Tab-separated table of C-alpha atoms in Angstrom:
chain	number	residue	atom	x	y	z
A	1	UNK	CA	-22.828	69.192	7.508
A	2	UNK	CA	-20.888	67.742	10.047
A	3	UNK	CA	-20.156	69.505	13.338
A	4	UNK	CA	-17.621	67.869	15.681
A	5	UNK	CA	-15.984	69.514	18.684
A	6	UNK	CA	-11.993	69.170	17.588
A	7	UNK	CA	-10.472	67.013	14.668
A	8	UNK	CA	-11.149	63.796	13.416
A	9	UNK	CA	-7.988	61.786	14.999
A	10	UNK	CA	-7.157	59.129	12.442
A	11	UNK	CA	-7.908	62.787	10.326
A	12	UNK	CA	-6.693	60.230	6.717
A	13	UNK	CA	-9.620	56.702	8.781
A	14	UNK	CA	-12.352	59.621	8.720
A	15	UNK	CA	-11.695	60.212	5.008
A	16	UNK	CA	-11.208	56.811	4.324
A	17	UNK	CA	-14.680	56.235	5.819
A	18	UNK	CA	-16.252	58.530	3.443
A	19	UNK	CA	-14.376	57.439	0.490
A	20	UNK	CA	-15.614	53.517	0.906
A	21	UNK	CA	-19.464	54.790	1.669
A	22	UNK	CA	-18.232	56.667	-2.017
A	23	UNK	CA	-16.468	53.457	-3.831
A	24	UNK	CA	-19.522	51.108	-2.665
A	25	UNK	CA	-22.018	52.237	-4.062
A	26	UNK	CA	-19.002	52.552	-7.167
A	27	UNK	CA	-19.330	56.309	-7.138
A	28	UNK	CA	-15.773	57.474	-6.574
A	29	UNK	CA	-12.953	57.707	-9.316
A	30	UNK	CA	-10.022	56.671	-9.383
A	31	UNK	CA	-8.125	60.080	-8.669
A	32	UNK	CA	-9.147	63.027	-7.470
A	33	UNK	CA	-7.738	66.259	-6.366
A	34	UNK	CA	-5.935	67.191	-3.345
A	35	UNK	CA	-5.849	70.801	-1.823
A	36	UNK	CA	-2.082	71.592	-0.866
A	37	UNK	CA	-3.192	75.238	0.586
A	38	UNK	CA	-6.200	73.581	3.599
A	39	UNK	CA	-5.064	71.392	6.703
A	40	UNK	CA	-1.981	72.631	5.984
A	41	UNK	CA	0.807	74.000	7.794
A	42	UNK	CA	1.728	77.294	6.312
A	43	UNK	CA	5.416	75.869	5.722
A	44	UNK	CA	3.729	73.287	3.155
A	45	UNK	CA	1.395	74.757	1.344
A	46	UNK	CA	1.901	74.741	-2.485
A	47	UNK	CA	-1.148	76.611	-5.104
A	48	UNK	CA	-0.544	73.289	-6.731
A	49	UNK	CA	-3.410	70.814	-5.835
A	50	UNK	CA	-2.491	66.875	-6.112
A	51	UNK	CA	-3.822	63.923	-8.191
A	52	UNK	CA	-3.896	61.381	-6.506
A	53	UNK	CA	-5.701	57.746	-5.283
A	54	UNK	CA	-8.197	57.237	-1.862
A	55	UNK	CA	-5.913	55.576	-0.775
A	56	UNK	CA	-2.662	58.094	-1.865
A	57	UNK	CA	-4.957	61.256	-0.628
A	58	UNK	CA	-4.939	59.117	3.277
A	59	UNK	CA	-1.472	58.690	3.148
A	60	UNK	CA	-0.443	62.833	2.759
A	61	UNK	CA	-3.349	63.196	5.663
A	62	UNK	CA	-2.022	61.292	7.541
A	63	UNK	CA	2.157	61.873	6.550
A	64	UNK	CA	1.202	65.486	6.952
A	65	UNK	CA	-0.731	65.422	10.169
A	66	UNK	CA	-3.072	67.333	8.670
A	67	UNK	CA	-6.111	68.911	10.041
A	68	UNK	CA	-8.481	69.425	6.823
A	69	UNK	CA	-8.656	68.507	3.687
A	70	UNK	CA	-9.877	69.871	0.079
A	71	UNK	CA	-10.703	67.017	-1.788
A	72	UNK	CA	-12.235	67.533	-5.267
A	73	UNK	CA	-13.466	66.533	-8.707
A	74	UNK	CA	-13.462	70.052	-10.412
A	75	UNK	CA	-15.938	71.675	-10.486
A	76	UNK	CA	-18.747	71.757	-13.149
A	77	UNK	CA	-22.480	69.638	-12.762
A	78	UNK	CA	-21.179	66.265	-12.564
A	79	UNK	CA	-18.862	67.010	-9.716
A	80	UNK	CA	-18.235	66.664	-6.287
A	81	UNK	CA	-16.636	68.563	-2.919
A	82	UNK	CA	-14.877	67.277	0.226
A	83	UNK	CA	-14.410	70.201	2.923
A	84	UNK	CA	-12.737	69.411	5.703
A	85	UNK	CA	-11.783	72.175	8.396
A	86	UNK	CA	-10.988	72.912	11.456
A	87	UNK	CA	-11.096	76.601	13.167
A	88	UNK	CA	-7.410	77.355	14.160
A	89	UNK	CA	-8.006	76.930	17.614
A	90	UNK	CA	-8.049	73.906	17.605
A	91	UNK	CA	-11.441	73.574	19.002
A	92	UNK	CA	-14.196	72.603	16.266
A	93	UNK	CA	-14.292	71.481	13.429
A	94	UNK	CA	-16.532	70.588	10.192
A	95	UNK	CA	-16.948	68.352	7.493
A	96	UNK	CA	-19.766	69.227	4.534
A	97	UNK	CA	-20.439	67.546	0.793
A	98	UNK	CA	-21.044	69.555	-2.081
A	99	UNK	CA	-22.586	66.071	-4.609
A	100	UNK	CA	-23.047	68.494	-8.109
A	101	UNK	CA	-26.826	68.208	-10.152
A	102	UNK	CA	-24.835	65.320	-13.008
A	103	UNK	CA	-22.749	63.569	-9.997
A	104	UNK	CA	-24.004	60.290	-9.501
A	105	UNK	CA	-23.870	60.229	-5.790
A	106	UNK	CA	-27.404	58.983	-3.612
A	107	UNK	CA	-30.028	61.143	-1.757
A	108	UNK	CA	-29.862	59.553	1.288
A	109	UNK	CA	-26.316	59.567	3.385
A	110	UNK	CA	-27.529	58.513	6.967
A	111	UNK	CA	-24.586	55.095	6.728
A	112	UNK	CA	-22.250	57.317	6.846
A	113	UNK	CA	-23.704	59.940	9.191
A	114	UNK	CA	-24.153	57.167	11.484
A	115	UNK	CA	-20.920	55.217	10.533
A	116	UNK	CA	-18.950	58.223	11.629
A	117	UNK	CA	-20.558	60.108	14.580
A	118	UNK	CA	-20.120	56.445	15.713
A	119	UNK	CA	-16.969	56.640	15.518
A	120	UNK	CA	-15.456	59.529	16.445
A	121	UNK	CA	-16.978	63.172	18.708
A	122	UNK	CA	-19.680	65.598	17.332
A	123	UNK	CA	-22.524	67.804	17.646
A	124	UNK	CA	-23.974	67.403	15.049
A	125	UNK	CA	-25.414	66.286	11.411
A	126	UNK	CA	-27.511	67.665	8.985
A	127	UNK	CA	-28.735	66.831	5.443
A	128	UNK	CA	-30.037	69.746	3.736
A	129	UNK	CA	-32.403	71.430	0.215
A	130	UNK	CA	-29.382	72.904	-0.990
A	131	UNK	CA	-31.279	74.900	-2.884
A	132	UNK	CA	-33.086	76.092	0.104
A	133	UNK	CA	-30.988	76.431	2.252
A	134	UNK	CA	-28.670	78.836	0.098
A	135	UNK	CA	-32.251	81.057	-0.330
A	136	UNK	CA	-32.510	81.349	3.836
A	137	UNK	CA	-29.172	82.408	4.251
A	138	UNK	CA	-28.725	84.207	1.455
A	139	UNK	CA	-27.884	87.493	3.233
A	140	UNK	CA	-26.808	90.056	0.989
A	141	UNK	CA	-29.061	92.027	-1.050
A	142	UNK	CA	-26.804	92.074	-4.533
A	143	UNK	CA	-28.335	92.880	-7.873
A	144	UNK	CA	-28.511	89.156	-9.060
A	145	UNK	CA	-30.862	88.487	-5.383
A	146	UNK	CA	-34.064	88.627	-7.877
A	147	UNK	CA	-32.515	86.209	-10.144
A	148	UNK	CA	-31.614	83.296	-8.189
A	149	UNK	CA	-33.895	84.117	-5.439
A	150	UNK	CA	-37.111	85.092	-7.228
A	151	UNK	CA	-39.121	88.546	-6.146
A	152	UNK	CA	-37.338	90.332	-2.558
A	153	UNK	CA	-39.698	90.105	0.179
A	154	UNK	CA	-40.737	94.263	0.500
A	155	UNK	CA	-40.832	93.980	3.883
A	156	UNK	CA	-37.605	92.034	5.270
A	157	UNK	CA	-35.583	94.773	7.300
A	158	UNK	CA	-31.699	95.345	5.507
A	159	UNK	CA	-29.447	97.803	7.625
A	160	UNK	CA	-25.687	98.282	5.883
A	161	UNK	CA	-22.605	97.031	8.236
A	162	UNK	CA	-19.842	100.160	6.941
A	163	UNK	CA	-16.939	98.360	9.932
A	164	UNK	CA	-17.521	95.372	7.680
A	165	UNK	CA	-16.784	97.295	4.445
A	166	UNK	CA	-13.867	98.646	4.898
A	167	UNK	CA	-12.622	95.473	6.294
A	168	UNK	CA	-12.972	93.188	3.530
A	169	UNK	CA	-14.132	95.281	0.240
A	170	UNK	CA	-14.028	98.126	-1.250
A	171	UNK	CA	-16.347	100.265	-3.157
A	172	UNK	CA	-20.296	101.530	-2.109
A	173	UNK	CA	-21.184	99.481	1.410
A	174	UNK	CA	-23.130	96.700	0.573
A	175	UNK	CA	-26.996	96.038	1.722
A	176	UNK	CA	-26.919	93.253	4.216
A	177	UNK	CA	-30.538	91.395	4.562
A	178	UNK	CA	-32.082	90.258	8.490
A	179	UNK	CA	-32.601	87.302	7.897
A	180	UNK	CA	-33.156	86.271	11.948
A	181	UNK	CA	-36.887	85.181	12.365
A	182	UNK	CA	-36.056	82.676	8.549
A	183	UNK	CA	-37.299	79.973	9.021
A	184	UNK	CA	-34.143	77.640	7.745
A	185	UNK	CA	-31.792	80.271	9.182
A	186	UNK	CA	-28.647	79.219	10.536
A	187	UNK	CA	-27.320	79.934	14.874
A	188	UNK	CA	-23.602	79.980	15.152
A	189	UNK	CA	-23.176	78.292	17.620
A	190	UNK	CA	-19.698	79.668	18.391
A	191	UNK	CA	-21.338	83.522	17.951
A	192	UNK	CA	-17.557	84.285	19.375
A	193	UNK	CA	-15.704	82.849	16.554
A	194	UNK	CA	-17.560	85.812	13.371
A	195	UNK	CA	-16.380	83.595	10.247
A	196	UNK	CA	-17.687	80.918	12.732
A	197	UNK	CA	-18.207	77.418	10.063
A	198	UNK	CA	-20.912	75.798	12.834
A	199	UNK	CA	-23.688	76.865	12.129
A	200	UNK	CA	-26.825	74.934	13.562
A	201	UNK	CA	-29.893	75.523	11.449
A	202	UNK	CA	-33.391	73.744	11.664
A	203	UNK	CA	-33.769	70.625	9.044
A	204	UNK	CA	-36.241	67.318	8.529
A	205	UNK	CA	-33.502	64.689	9.863
A	206	UNK	CA	-31.373	65.900	12.514
A	207	UNK	CA	-28.033	63.499	13.889
A	208	UNK	CA	-27.351	65.431	17.696
A	209	UNK	CA	-24.177	64.559	19.311
A	210	UNK	CA	-22.556	64.871	22.783
A	211	UNK	CA	-21.546	68.251	22.562
A	212	UNK	CA	-24.654	70.529	20.687
A	213	UNK	CA	-27.063	70.147	24.240
A	214	UNK	CA	-24.070	72.588	25.419
A	215	UNK	CA	-25.439	75.426	23.240
A	216	UNK	CA	-29.255	74.380	23.147
A	217	UNK	CA	-31.620	75.715	25.620
A	218	UNK	CA	-33.799	72.658	25.962
A	219	UNK	CA	-32.716	68.969	26.924
A	220	UNK	CA	-31.667	65.779	25.717
A	221	UNK	CA	-34.782	64.077	27.178
A	222	UNK	CA	-37.087	67.215	27.231
A	223	UNK	CA	-36.252	66.808	22.637
A	224	UNK	CA	-36.786	62.897	23.558
A	225	UNK	CA	-40.530	64.188	24.884
A	226	UNK	CA	-41.440	66.164	22.585
A	227	UNK	CA	-45.016	64.503	20.540
A	228	UNK	CA	-44.291	66.600	16.625
A	229	UNK	CA	-41.243	63.887	16.297
A	230	UNK	CA	-42.056	60.876	13.492
A	231	UNK	CA	-39.214	59.227	14.726
A	232	UNK	CA	-36.264	59.733	17.076
A	233	UNK	CA	-33.631	57.369	17.796
A	234	UNK	CA	-31.839	57.629	21.132
A	235	UNK	CA	-28.039	56.223	20.602
A	236	UNK	CA	-24.795	56.312	22.930
A	237	UNK	CA	-23.132	58.655	19.885
A	238	UNK	CA	-26.821	60.776	19.084
A	239	UNK	CA	-30.183	61.574	18.939
A	240	UNK	CA	-31.898	61.386	15.429
A	241	UNK	CA	-35.245	62.956	15.656
A	242	UNK	CA	-36.270	63.487	11.710
A	243	UNK	CA	-39.762	65.856	11.970
A	244	UNK	CA	-40.616	66.050	8.831
A	245	UNK	CA	-41.213	63.104	5.965
A	246	UNK	CA	-38.412	65.376	3.111
A	247	UNK	CA	-36.091	67.799	3.482
A	248	UNK	CA	-37.505	71.144	4.102
A	249	UNK	CA	-38.879	73.756	0.518
A	250	UNK	CA	-39.959	76.263	2.100
A	251	UNK	CA	-40.637	78.457	4.922
A	252	UNK	CA	-44.279	78.516	5.363
A	253	UNK	CA	-47.379	77.099	5.731
A	254	UNK	CA	-46.886	73.265	8.100
A	255	UNK	CA	-42.842	72.908	6.010
A	256	UNK	CA	-43.115	76.792	7.788
A	257	UNK	CA	-44.687	75.624	11.696
A	258	UNK	CA	-43.096	72.446	12.174
A	259	UNK	CA	-39.308	74.943	12.157
A	260	UNK	CA	-40.524	77.125	14.180
A	261	UNK	CA	-41.539	74.337	16.327
A	262	UNK	CA	-38.090	73.291	16.482
A	263	UNK	CA	-36.466	77.125	16.680
A	264	UNK	CA	-39.027	77.017	20.237
A	265	UNK	CA	-37.817	73.057	21.500
A	266	UNK	CA	-34.733	73.986	20.641
A	267	UNK	CA	-33.316	77.502	20.971
A	268	UNK	CA	-36.490	78.785	22.703
A	269	UNK	CA	-37.094	81.810	19.868
A	270	UNK	CA	-39.163	81.949	17.044
A	271	UNK	CA	-39.065	82.810	13.686
A	272	UNK	CA	-42.264	84.233	10.674
A	273	UNK	CA	-42.455	84.692	7.170
A	274	UNK	CA	-42.711	86.401	5.523
A	275	UNK	CA	-40.632	88.527	7.218
A	276	UNK	CA	-42.752	90.667	9.491
A	277	UNK	CA	-45.469	89.410	9.743
A	278	UNK	CA	-44.605	87.924	13.621
A	279	UNK	CA	-46.447	84.968	12.534
A	280	UNK	CA	-46.243	81.639	9.850
A	281	UNK	CA	-48.311	82.608	6.402
A	282	UNK	CA	-50.815	79.557	5.289
A	283	UNK	CA	-49.444	80.214	1.060
A	284	UNK	CA	-46.642	80.198	-0.561
A	285	UNK	CA	-45.166	83.549	-0.055
A	286	UNK	CA	-41.763	84.480	-2.487
A	287	UNK	CA	-38.676	82.873	-3.173
A	288	UNK	CA	-36.976	80.666	-6.058
A	289	UNK	CA	-40.000	79.728	-8.975
A	290	UNK	CA	-38.286	75.281	-8.332
A	291	UNK	CA	-39.501	76.324	-4.329
A	292	UNK	CA	-42.422	76.972	-5.067
A	293	UNK	CA	-45.486	74.593	-4.521
A	294	UNK	CA	-46.303	74.049	-8.668
A	295	UNK	CA	-42.496	73.026	-9.399
A	296	UNK	CA	-41.823	70.628	-6.213
A	297	UNK	CA	-41.920	67.769	-7.715
A	298	UNK	CA	-38.581	68.630	-9.389
A	299	UNK	CA	-35.880	66.193	-7.327
A	300	UNK	CA	-32.497	67.821	-6.660
A	301	UNK	CA	-30.046	65.975	-4.380
A	302	UNK	CA	-29.907	66.325	-1.182
A	303	UNK	CA	-26.760	68.109	0.419
A	304	UNK	CA	-24.437	66.400	4.103
């Protein structure tokens, strides 16, 4: 996940940097599906996706002067998905790349991240372990919660938002979960936009661009002075911080305490696990079976 203070122009060149990186590892198919909705002005939109080569995708982005794109290879366990979205007011943009489990793709996107952030001014970039992020970000208690994320912690605070449900859905009000203390929770950097995709969340390695510090509660100099990072690299384009050898998979134990340090440093906020405890427990508690320590050796691809 990458965030930018504005659309990365020229956007077709941004796309080709991504495509060339994938192709260099023989990971890009000859044909991709380009949405004719994402990034298009209203008068150009169509439900029909285009089957194009990577170079043809770039030509369409340039010719139509798009401010975003959605390129994918379908929705299977072998698919890829690239999504670039600019906020409606043009004040920020974000890029995400989804890799399904059986897709040929790298586990480490550091080289691509460094290249993109060195060319286009950024808010930041994060690599993360998708099952952990999905669990920690889950803020609605659906009937399927237990089957997806394991037993629901009974000490979670829940609430209903009648106003929200009246506007967005039919049926009984949904039960929302208060995840405001989760170690792996997101924090909107643009709270003035209700559905803003521009989020910070603590990860084992982060690339914090020059535009990040307007949102943080600390300065870049204070982050550089912190002694719990195992690697720090200050460049003209971003500050690279690594605090854990691998992507986080747990909110408790030493991983939970490391995320707690990040919250306290960067935003002067705290976290806890389990919910309502006011601390970070030593023993693993709650979560999907695959994220419990007994299953920790089962590796899954990191998502950028």
